[in-house]
PDB file of C-alpha atoms in Angstrom:
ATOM      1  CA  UNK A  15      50.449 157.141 146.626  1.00 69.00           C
ATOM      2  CA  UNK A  16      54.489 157.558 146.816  1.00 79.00           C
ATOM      3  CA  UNK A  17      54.976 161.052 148.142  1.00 81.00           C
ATOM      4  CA  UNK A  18      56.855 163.314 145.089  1.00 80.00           C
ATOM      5  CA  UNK A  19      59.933 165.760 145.917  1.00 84.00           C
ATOM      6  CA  UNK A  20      61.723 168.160 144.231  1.00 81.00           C
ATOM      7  CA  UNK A  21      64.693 169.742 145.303  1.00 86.00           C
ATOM      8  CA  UNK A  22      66.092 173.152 144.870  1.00 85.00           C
ATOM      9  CA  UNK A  23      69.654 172.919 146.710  1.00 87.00           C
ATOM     10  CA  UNK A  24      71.971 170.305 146.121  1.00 89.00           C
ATOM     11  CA  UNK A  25      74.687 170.785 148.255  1.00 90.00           C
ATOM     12  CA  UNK A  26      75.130 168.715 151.379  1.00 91.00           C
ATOM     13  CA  UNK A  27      72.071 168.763 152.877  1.00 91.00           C
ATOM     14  CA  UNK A  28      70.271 167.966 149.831  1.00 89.00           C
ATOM     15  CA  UNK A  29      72.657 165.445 148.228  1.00 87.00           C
ATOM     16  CA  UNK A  30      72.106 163.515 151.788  1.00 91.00           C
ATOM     17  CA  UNK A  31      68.338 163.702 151.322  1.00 91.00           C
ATOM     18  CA  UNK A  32      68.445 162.344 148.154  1.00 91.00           C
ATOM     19  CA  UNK A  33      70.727 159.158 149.259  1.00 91.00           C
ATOM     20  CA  UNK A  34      68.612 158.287 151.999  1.00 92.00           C
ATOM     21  CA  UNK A  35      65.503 158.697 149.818  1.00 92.00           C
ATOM     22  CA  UNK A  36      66.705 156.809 146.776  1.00 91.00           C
ATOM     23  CA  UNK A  37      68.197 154.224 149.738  1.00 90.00           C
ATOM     24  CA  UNK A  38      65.111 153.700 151.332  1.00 88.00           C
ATOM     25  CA  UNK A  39      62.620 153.953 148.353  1.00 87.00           C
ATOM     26  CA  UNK A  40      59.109 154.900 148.145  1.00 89.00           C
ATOM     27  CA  UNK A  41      59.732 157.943 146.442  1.00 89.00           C
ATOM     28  CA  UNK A  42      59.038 160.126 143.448  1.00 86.00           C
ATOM     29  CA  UNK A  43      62.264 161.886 142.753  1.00 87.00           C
ATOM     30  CA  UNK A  44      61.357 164.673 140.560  1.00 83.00           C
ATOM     31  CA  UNK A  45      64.109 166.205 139.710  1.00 86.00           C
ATOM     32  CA  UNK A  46      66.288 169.720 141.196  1.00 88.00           C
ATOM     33  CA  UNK A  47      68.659 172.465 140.484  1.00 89.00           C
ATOM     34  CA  UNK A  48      71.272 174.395 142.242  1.00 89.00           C
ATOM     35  CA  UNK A  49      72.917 177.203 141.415  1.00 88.00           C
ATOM     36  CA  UNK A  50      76.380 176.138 142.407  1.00 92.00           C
ATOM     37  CA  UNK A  51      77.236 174.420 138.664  1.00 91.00           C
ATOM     38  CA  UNK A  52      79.718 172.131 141.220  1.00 93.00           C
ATOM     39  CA  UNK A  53      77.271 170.736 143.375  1.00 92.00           C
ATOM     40  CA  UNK A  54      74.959 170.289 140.129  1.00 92.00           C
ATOM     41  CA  UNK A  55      78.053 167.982 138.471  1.00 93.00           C
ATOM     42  CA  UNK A  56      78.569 166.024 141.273  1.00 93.00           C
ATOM     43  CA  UNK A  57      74.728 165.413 141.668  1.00 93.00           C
ATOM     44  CA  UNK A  58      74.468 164.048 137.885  1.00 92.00           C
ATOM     45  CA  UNK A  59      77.013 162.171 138.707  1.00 93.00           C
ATOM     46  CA  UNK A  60      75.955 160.427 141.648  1.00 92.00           C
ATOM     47  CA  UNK A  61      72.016 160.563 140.128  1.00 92.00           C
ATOM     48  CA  UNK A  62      72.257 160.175 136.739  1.00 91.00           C
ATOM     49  CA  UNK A  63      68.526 159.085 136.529  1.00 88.00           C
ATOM     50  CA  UNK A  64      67.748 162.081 137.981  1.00 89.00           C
ATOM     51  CA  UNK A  65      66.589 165.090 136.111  1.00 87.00           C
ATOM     52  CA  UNK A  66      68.707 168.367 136.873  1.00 90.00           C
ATOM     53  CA  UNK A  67      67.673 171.746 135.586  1.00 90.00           C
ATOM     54  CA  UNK A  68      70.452 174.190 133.917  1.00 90.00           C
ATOM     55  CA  UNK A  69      68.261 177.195 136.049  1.00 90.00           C
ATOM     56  CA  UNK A  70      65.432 177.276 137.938  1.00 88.00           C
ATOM     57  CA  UNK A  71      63.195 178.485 134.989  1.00 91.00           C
ATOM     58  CA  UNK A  72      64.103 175.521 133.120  1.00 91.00           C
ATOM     59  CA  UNK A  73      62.143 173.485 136.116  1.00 87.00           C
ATOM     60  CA  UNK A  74      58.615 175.029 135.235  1.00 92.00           C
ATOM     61  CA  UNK A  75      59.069 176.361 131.664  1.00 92.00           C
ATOM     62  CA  UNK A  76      59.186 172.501 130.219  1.00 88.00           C
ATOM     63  CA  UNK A  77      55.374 172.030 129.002  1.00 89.00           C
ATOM     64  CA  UNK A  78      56.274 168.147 128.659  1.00 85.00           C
ATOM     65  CA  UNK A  79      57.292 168.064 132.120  1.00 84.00           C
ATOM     66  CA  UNK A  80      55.757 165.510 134.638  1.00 82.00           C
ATOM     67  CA  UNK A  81      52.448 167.759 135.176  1.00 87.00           C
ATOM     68  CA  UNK A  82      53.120 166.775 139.329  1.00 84.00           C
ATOM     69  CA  UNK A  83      56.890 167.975 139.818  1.00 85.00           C
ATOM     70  CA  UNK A  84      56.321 171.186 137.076  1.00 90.00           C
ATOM     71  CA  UNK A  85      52.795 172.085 140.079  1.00 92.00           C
ATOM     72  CA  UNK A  86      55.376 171.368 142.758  1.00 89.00           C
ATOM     73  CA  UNK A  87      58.566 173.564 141.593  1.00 91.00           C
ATOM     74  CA  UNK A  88      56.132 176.245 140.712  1.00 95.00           C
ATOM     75  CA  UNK A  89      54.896 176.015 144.485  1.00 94.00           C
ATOM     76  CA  UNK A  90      57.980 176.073 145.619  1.00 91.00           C
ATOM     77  CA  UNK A  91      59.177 179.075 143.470  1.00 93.00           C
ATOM     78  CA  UNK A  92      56.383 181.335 145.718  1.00 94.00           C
ATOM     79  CA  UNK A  93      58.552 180.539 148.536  1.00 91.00           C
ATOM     80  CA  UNK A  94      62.244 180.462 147.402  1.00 89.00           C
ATOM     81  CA  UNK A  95      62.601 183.886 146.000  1.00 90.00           C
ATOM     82  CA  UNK A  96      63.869 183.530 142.025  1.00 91.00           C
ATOM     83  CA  UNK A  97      62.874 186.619 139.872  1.00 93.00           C
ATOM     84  CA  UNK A  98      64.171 184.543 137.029  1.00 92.00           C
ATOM     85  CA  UNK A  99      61.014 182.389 137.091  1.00 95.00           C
ATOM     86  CA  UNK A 100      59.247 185.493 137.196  1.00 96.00           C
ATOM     87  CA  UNK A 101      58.484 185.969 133.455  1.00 96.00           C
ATOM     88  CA  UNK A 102      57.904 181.996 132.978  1.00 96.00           C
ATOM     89  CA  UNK A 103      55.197 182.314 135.982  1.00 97.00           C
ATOM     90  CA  UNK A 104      53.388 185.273 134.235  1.00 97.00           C
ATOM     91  CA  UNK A 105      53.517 182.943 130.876  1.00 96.00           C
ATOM     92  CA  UNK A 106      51.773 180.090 132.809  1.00 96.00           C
ATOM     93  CA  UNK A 107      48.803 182.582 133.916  1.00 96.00           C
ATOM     94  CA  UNK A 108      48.304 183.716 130.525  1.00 95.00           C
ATOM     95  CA  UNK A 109      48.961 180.795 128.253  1.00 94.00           C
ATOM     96  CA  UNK A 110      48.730 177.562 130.881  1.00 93.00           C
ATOM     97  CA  UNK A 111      45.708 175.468 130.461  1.00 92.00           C
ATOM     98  CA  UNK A 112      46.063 173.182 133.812  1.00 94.00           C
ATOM     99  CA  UNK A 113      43.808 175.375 135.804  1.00 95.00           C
ATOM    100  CA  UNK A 114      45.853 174.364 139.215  1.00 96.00           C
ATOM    101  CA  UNK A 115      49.375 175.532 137.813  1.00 96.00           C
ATOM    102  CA  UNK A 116      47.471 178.669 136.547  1.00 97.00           C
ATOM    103  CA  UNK A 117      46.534 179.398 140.444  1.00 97.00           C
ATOM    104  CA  UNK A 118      49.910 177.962 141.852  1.00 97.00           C
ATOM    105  CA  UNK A 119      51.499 180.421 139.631  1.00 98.00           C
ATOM    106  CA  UNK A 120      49.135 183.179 140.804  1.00 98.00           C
ATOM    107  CA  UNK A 121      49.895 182.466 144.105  1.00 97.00           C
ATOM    108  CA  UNK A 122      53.543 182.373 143.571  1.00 97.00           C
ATOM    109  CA  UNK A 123      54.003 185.751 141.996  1.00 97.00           C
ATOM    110  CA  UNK A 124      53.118 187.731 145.020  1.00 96.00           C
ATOM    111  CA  UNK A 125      56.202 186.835 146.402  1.00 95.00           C
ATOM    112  CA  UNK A 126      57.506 188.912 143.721  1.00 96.00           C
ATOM    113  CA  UNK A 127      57.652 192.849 142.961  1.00 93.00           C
ATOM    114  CA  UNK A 128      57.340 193.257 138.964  1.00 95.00           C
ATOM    115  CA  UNK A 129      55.375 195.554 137.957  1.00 95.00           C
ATOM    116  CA  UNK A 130      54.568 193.411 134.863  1.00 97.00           C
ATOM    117  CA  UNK A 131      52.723 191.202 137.366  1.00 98.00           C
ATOM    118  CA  UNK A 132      49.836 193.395 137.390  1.00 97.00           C
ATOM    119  CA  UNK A 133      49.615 194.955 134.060  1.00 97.00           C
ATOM    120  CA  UNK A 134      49.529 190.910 133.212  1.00 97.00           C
ATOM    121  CA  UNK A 135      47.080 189.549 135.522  1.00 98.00           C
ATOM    122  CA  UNK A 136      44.731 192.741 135.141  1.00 98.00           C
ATOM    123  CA  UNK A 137      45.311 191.708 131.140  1.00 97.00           C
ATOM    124  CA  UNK A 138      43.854 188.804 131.797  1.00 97.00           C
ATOM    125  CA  UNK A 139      41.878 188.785 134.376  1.00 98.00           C
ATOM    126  CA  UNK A 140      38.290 188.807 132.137  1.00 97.00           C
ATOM    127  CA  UNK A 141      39.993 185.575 130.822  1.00 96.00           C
ATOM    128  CA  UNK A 142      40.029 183.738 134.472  1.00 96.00           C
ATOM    129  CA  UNK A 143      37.614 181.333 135.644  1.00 95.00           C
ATOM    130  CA  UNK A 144      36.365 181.926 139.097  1.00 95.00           C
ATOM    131  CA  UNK A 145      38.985 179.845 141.148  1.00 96.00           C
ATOM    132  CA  UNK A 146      42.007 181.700 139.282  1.00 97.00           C
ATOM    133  CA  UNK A 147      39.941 184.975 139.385  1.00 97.00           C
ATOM    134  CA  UNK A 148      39.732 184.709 142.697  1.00 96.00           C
ATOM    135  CA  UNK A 149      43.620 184.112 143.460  1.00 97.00           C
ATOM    136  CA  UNK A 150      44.211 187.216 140.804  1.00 97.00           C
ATOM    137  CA  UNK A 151      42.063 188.882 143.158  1.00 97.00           C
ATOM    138  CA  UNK A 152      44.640 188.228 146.099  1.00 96.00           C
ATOM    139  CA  UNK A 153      47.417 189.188 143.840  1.00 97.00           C
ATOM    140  CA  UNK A 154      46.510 192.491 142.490  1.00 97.00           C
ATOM    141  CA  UNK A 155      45.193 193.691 146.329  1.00 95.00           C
ATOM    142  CA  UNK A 156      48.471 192.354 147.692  1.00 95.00           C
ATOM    143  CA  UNK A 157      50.583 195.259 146.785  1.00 95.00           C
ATOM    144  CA  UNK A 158      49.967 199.176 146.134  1.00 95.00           C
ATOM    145  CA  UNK A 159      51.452 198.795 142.442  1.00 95.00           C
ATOM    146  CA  UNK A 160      49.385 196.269 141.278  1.00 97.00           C
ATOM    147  CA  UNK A 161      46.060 197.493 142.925  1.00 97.00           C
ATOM    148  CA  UNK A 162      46.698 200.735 141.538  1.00 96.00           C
ATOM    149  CA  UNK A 163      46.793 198.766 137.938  1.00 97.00           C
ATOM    150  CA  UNK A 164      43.875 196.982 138.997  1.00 98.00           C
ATOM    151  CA  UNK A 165      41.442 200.162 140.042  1.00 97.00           C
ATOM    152  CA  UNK A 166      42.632 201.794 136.666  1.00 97.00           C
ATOM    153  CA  UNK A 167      41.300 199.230 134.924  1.00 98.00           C
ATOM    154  CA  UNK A 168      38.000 198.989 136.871  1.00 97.00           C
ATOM    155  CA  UNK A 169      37.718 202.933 136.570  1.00 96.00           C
ATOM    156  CA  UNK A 170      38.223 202.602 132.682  1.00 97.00           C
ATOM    157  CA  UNK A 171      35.445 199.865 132.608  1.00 97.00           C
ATOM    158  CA  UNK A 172      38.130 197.029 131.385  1.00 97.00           C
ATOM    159  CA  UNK A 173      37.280 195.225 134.560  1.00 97.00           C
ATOM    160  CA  UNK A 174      33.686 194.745 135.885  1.00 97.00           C
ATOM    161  CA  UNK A 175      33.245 196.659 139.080  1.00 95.00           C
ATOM    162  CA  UNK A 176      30.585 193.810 140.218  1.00 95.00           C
ATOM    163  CA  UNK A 177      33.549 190.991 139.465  1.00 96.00           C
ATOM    164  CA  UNK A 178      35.271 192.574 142.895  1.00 95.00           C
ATOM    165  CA  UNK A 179      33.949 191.746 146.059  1.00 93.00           C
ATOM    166  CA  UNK A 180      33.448 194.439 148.535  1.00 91.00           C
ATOM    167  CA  UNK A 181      35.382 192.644 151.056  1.00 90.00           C
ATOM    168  CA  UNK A 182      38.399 193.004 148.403  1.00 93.00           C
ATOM    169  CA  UNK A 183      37.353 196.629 148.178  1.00 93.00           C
ATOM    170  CA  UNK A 184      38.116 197.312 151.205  1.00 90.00           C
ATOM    171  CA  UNK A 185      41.074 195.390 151.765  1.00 90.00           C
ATOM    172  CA  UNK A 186      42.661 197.267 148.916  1.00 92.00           C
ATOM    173  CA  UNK A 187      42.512 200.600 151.582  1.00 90.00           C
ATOM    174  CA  UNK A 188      45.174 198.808 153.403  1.00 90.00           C
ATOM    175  CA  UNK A 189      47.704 200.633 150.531  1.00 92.00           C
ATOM    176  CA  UNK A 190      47.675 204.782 151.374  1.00 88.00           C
ATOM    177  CA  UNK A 191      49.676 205.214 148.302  1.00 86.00           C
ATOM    178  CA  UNK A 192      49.155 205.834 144.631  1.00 82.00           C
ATOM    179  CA  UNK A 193      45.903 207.752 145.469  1.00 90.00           C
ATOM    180  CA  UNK A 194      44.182 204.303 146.088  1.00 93.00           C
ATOM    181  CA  UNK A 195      41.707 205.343 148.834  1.00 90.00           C
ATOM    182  CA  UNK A 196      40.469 208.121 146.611  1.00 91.00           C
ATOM    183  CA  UNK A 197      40.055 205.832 143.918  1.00 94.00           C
ATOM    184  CA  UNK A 198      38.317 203.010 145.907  1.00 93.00           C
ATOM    185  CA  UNK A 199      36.166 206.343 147.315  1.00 90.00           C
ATOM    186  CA  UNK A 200      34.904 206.664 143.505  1.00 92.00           C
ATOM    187  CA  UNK A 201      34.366 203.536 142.876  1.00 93.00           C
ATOM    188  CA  UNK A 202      32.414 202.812 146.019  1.00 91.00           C
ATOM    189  CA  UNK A 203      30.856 205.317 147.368  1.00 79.00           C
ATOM    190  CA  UNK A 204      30.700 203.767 151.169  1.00 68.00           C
ATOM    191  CA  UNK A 205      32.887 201.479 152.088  1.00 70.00           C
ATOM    192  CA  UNK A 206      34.615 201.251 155.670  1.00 62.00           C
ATOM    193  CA  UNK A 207      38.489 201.095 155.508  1.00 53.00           C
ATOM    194  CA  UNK A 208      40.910 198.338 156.497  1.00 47.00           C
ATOM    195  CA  UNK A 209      41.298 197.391 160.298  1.00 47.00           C
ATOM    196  CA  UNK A 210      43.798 198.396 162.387  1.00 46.00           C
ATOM    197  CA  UNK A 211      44.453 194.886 162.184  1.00 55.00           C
ATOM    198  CA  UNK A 212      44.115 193.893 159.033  1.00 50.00           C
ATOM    199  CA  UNK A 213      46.563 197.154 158.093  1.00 45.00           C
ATOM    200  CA  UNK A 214      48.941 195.384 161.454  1.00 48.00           C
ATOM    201  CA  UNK A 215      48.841 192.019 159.155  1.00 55.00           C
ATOM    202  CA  UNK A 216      49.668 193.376 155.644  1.00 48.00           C
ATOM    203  CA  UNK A 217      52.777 195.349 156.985  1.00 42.00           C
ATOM    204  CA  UNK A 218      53.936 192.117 158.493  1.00 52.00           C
ATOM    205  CA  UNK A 219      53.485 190.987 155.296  1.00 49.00           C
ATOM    206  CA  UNK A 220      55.503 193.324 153.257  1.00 45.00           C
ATOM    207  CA  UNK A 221      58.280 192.969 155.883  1.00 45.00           C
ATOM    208  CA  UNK A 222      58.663 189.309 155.256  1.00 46.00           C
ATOM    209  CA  UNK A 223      58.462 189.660 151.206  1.00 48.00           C
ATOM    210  CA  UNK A 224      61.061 192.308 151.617  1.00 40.00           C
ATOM    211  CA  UNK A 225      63.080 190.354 153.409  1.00 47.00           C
ATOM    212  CA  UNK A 226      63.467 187.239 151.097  1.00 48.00           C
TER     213      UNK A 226
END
């Protein structure tokens, strides 16, 4: 199977990659963007079989899109931080039917600090098979806004209690904020708090998201 690649950056480094992949073959070439509109011309130029996005959005928005590279940008978007693909990720977790690009979009958004994210995954969430409920699951615990969303919606019996695993439960006491341990107190009525490490892990956590 020829390995695919996408790029986001086409300046130097990534206009070299490209001739030495497209030089030595073997390659899927699925496309890129860069938001230098210069280094974007010059790359059309020099590739003009090879697809370049007007934005980043553009890359994952496309429903006609090679299903491989659209997985692969929206992979990549969890780790390059564009809050412009923010509102096309939330669109692919309620409208996408490719189950993997649901997750991969899941996954992606808690690099991100919306607070749409939650109210749209906890809209959803009923709607989720297990695998995507699952990485929802990750998503709404991973930050004190979105779990609060989340334990609303469990209190107001929009959200099963049983669909949460205790082991979520009490992950969620991680977050001191937003009256979250009282909450999770009500909901379950013993459940041990977060580790000292676990607690350690999620502020390392934050401190790299905030970061990007």
């Amino acid at each position: 199977m020829r390995p695919s690649v996408a790029f986001i950056g086409l300046g130097i480094m990534g206009h070299r990659m490209l001739t030495n992949m497209t030089a030595h073959g073997g390659f899927t070439l699925l496309g890129g963007w860069d938001p230098n509109p210069a280094a974007a011309a010059r790359t059309r130029a020099a590739f003009p079989g090879l697809a370049i996005a007007e934005s980043p959005e553009a890359l994952i928005a496309d429903p006609a899109a090679d299903p491989a590279g659209r997985l692969q940008f929206v992979q990549v978007f969890g780790e390059v931080n564009q809050p412009a693909c923010v509102p096309v990720l939330i669109d692919l977790v309620r409208h996408s039917e490719d189950d993997a690009l649901r997750i991969a979009s899941l996954n992606s958004l808690q690099s991100y600090r919306s607070a749409e994210i939650g109210i749209s995954v906890v809209a959803i969430y009923n709607a989720l098979n297990d695998e995507a409920r699952s990485a929802g699951q990750t998503l709404l615990a991973s930050r004190a806004l979105w779990t609060k969303e989340f334990l609303e919606a469990i209190e107001q019996g929009r959200i099963e209690r049983a669909s949460v695993p205790l082991d979520l439960a009490r992950k969620m006491t991680v977050h001191r904020s937003e009256g979250i341990p009282e909450t999770i107190a009500r909901l379950w009525d013993r459940i041990e708090g977060a580790t000292t490490e676990e607690m350690r892990g999620e502020i390392e956590r934050l401190r790299f998201t905030t970061a990007q």
